[in-house]
Short mmCIF file of C-alpha atoms in Angstrom, two decimals:
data_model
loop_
_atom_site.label_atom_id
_atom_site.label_comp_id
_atom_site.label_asym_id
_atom_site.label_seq_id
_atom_site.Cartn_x
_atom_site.Cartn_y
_atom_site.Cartn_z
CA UNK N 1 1.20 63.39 16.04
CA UNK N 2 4.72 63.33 14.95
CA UNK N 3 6.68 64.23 12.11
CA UNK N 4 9.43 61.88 10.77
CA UNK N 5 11.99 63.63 8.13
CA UNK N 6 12.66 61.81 4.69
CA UNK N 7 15.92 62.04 3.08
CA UNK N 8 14.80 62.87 0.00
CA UNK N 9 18.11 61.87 -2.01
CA UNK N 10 16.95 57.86 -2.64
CA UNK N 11 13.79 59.68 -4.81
CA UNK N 12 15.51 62.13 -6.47
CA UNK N 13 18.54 59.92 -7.73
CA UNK N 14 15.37 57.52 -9.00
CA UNK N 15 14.24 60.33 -11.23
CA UNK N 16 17.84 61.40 -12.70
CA UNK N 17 17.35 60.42 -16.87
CA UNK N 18 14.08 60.67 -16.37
CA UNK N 19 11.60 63.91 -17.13
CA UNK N 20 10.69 66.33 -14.25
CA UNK N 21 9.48 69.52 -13.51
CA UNK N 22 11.09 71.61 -10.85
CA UNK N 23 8.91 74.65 -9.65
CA UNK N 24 10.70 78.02 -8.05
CA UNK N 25 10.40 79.53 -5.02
CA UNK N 26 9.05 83.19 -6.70
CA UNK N 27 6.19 83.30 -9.31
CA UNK N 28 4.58 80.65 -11.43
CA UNK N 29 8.14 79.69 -13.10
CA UNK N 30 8.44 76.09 -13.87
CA UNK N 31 10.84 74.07 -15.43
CA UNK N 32 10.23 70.84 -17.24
CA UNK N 33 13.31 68.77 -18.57
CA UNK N 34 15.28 65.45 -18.67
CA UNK N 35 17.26 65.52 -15.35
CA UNK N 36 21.54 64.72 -15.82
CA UNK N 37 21.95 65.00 -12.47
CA UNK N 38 21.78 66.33 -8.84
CA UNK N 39 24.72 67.19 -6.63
CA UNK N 40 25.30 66.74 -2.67
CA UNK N 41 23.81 70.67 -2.40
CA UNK N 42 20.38 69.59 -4.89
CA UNK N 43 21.59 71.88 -7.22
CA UNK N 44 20.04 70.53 -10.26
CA UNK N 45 21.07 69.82 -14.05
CA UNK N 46 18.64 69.95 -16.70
CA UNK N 47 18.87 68.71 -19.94
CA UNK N 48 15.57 69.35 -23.18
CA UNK N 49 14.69 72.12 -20.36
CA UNK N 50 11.57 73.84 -20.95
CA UNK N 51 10.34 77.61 -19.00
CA UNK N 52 6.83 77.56 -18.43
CA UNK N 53 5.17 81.25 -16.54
CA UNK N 54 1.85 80.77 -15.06
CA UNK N 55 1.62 77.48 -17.21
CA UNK N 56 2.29 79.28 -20.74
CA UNK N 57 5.69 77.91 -22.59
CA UNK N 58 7.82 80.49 -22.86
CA UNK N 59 11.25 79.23 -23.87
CA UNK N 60 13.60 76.31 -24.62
CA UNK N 61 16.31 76.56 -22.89
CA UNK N 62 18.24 73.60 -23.89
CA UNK N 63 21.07 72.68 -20.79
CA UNK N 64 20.34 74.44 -17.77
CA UNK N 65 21.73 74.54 -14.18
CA UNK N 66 18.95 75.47 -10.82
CA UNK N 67 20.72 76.52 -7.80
CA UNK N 68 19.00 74.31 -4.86
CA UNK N 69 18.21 77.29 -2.89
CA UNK N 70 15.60 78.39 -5.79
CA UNK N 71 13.43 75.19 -5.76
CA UNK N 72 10.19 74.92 -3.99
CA UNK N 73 9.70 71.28 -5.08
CA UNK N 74 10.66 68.84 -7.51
CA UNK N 75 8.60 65.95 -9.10
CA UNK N 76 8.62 63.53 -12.25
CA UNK N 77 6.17 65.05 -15.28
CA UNK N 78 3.51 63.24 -16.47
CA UNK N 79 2.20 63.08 -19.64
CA UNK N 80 0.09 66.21 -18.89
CA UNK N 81 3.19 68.22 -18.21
CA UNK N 82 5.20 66.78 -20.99
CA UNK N 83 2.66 67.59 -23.40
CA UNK N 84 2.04 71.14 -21.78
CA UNK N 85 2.18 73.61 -24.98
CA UNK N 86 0.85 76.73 -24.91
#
């Protein structure tokens, strides 16, 4: 079996305006928010953002910035994780 690499730019450009939730590398910290945008590095802009620990709300943030090297992975929020309050 072999593996083939995805570039995963195409997907994340899809998602910019659009609500995500990026997970960290450490712990159970989340962030959900409106992505601005992503640079050429994946750092990551975050607009409405949102700190979830361990899936409890915690904070709003408001305009944040994640460095790329702190993400674990990245995907768009459903209405589960939108409506997340805790």
């Amino acid at each position: 079996m072999s593996f083939m690499p995805v570039n995963p730019r195409p997907m994340l450009q899809e998602l910019v305006n659009q609500d995500i939730v990026v997970r960290l590398k450490w712990g159970e910290t989340e962030y959900k928010g409106r992505l601005v945008s992503i640079d050429g590095y994946f750092n990551i802009q975050l607009t409405n953002a949102q700190e979830y620990i361990d899936q409890k709300f915690t904070s709003d943030l408001g305009q944040i910035l994640i460095r790329c090297n702190n993400v674990l992975w990245i995907k768009r929020a459903d209405k589960a994780d939108v409506n997340m309050e805790g």
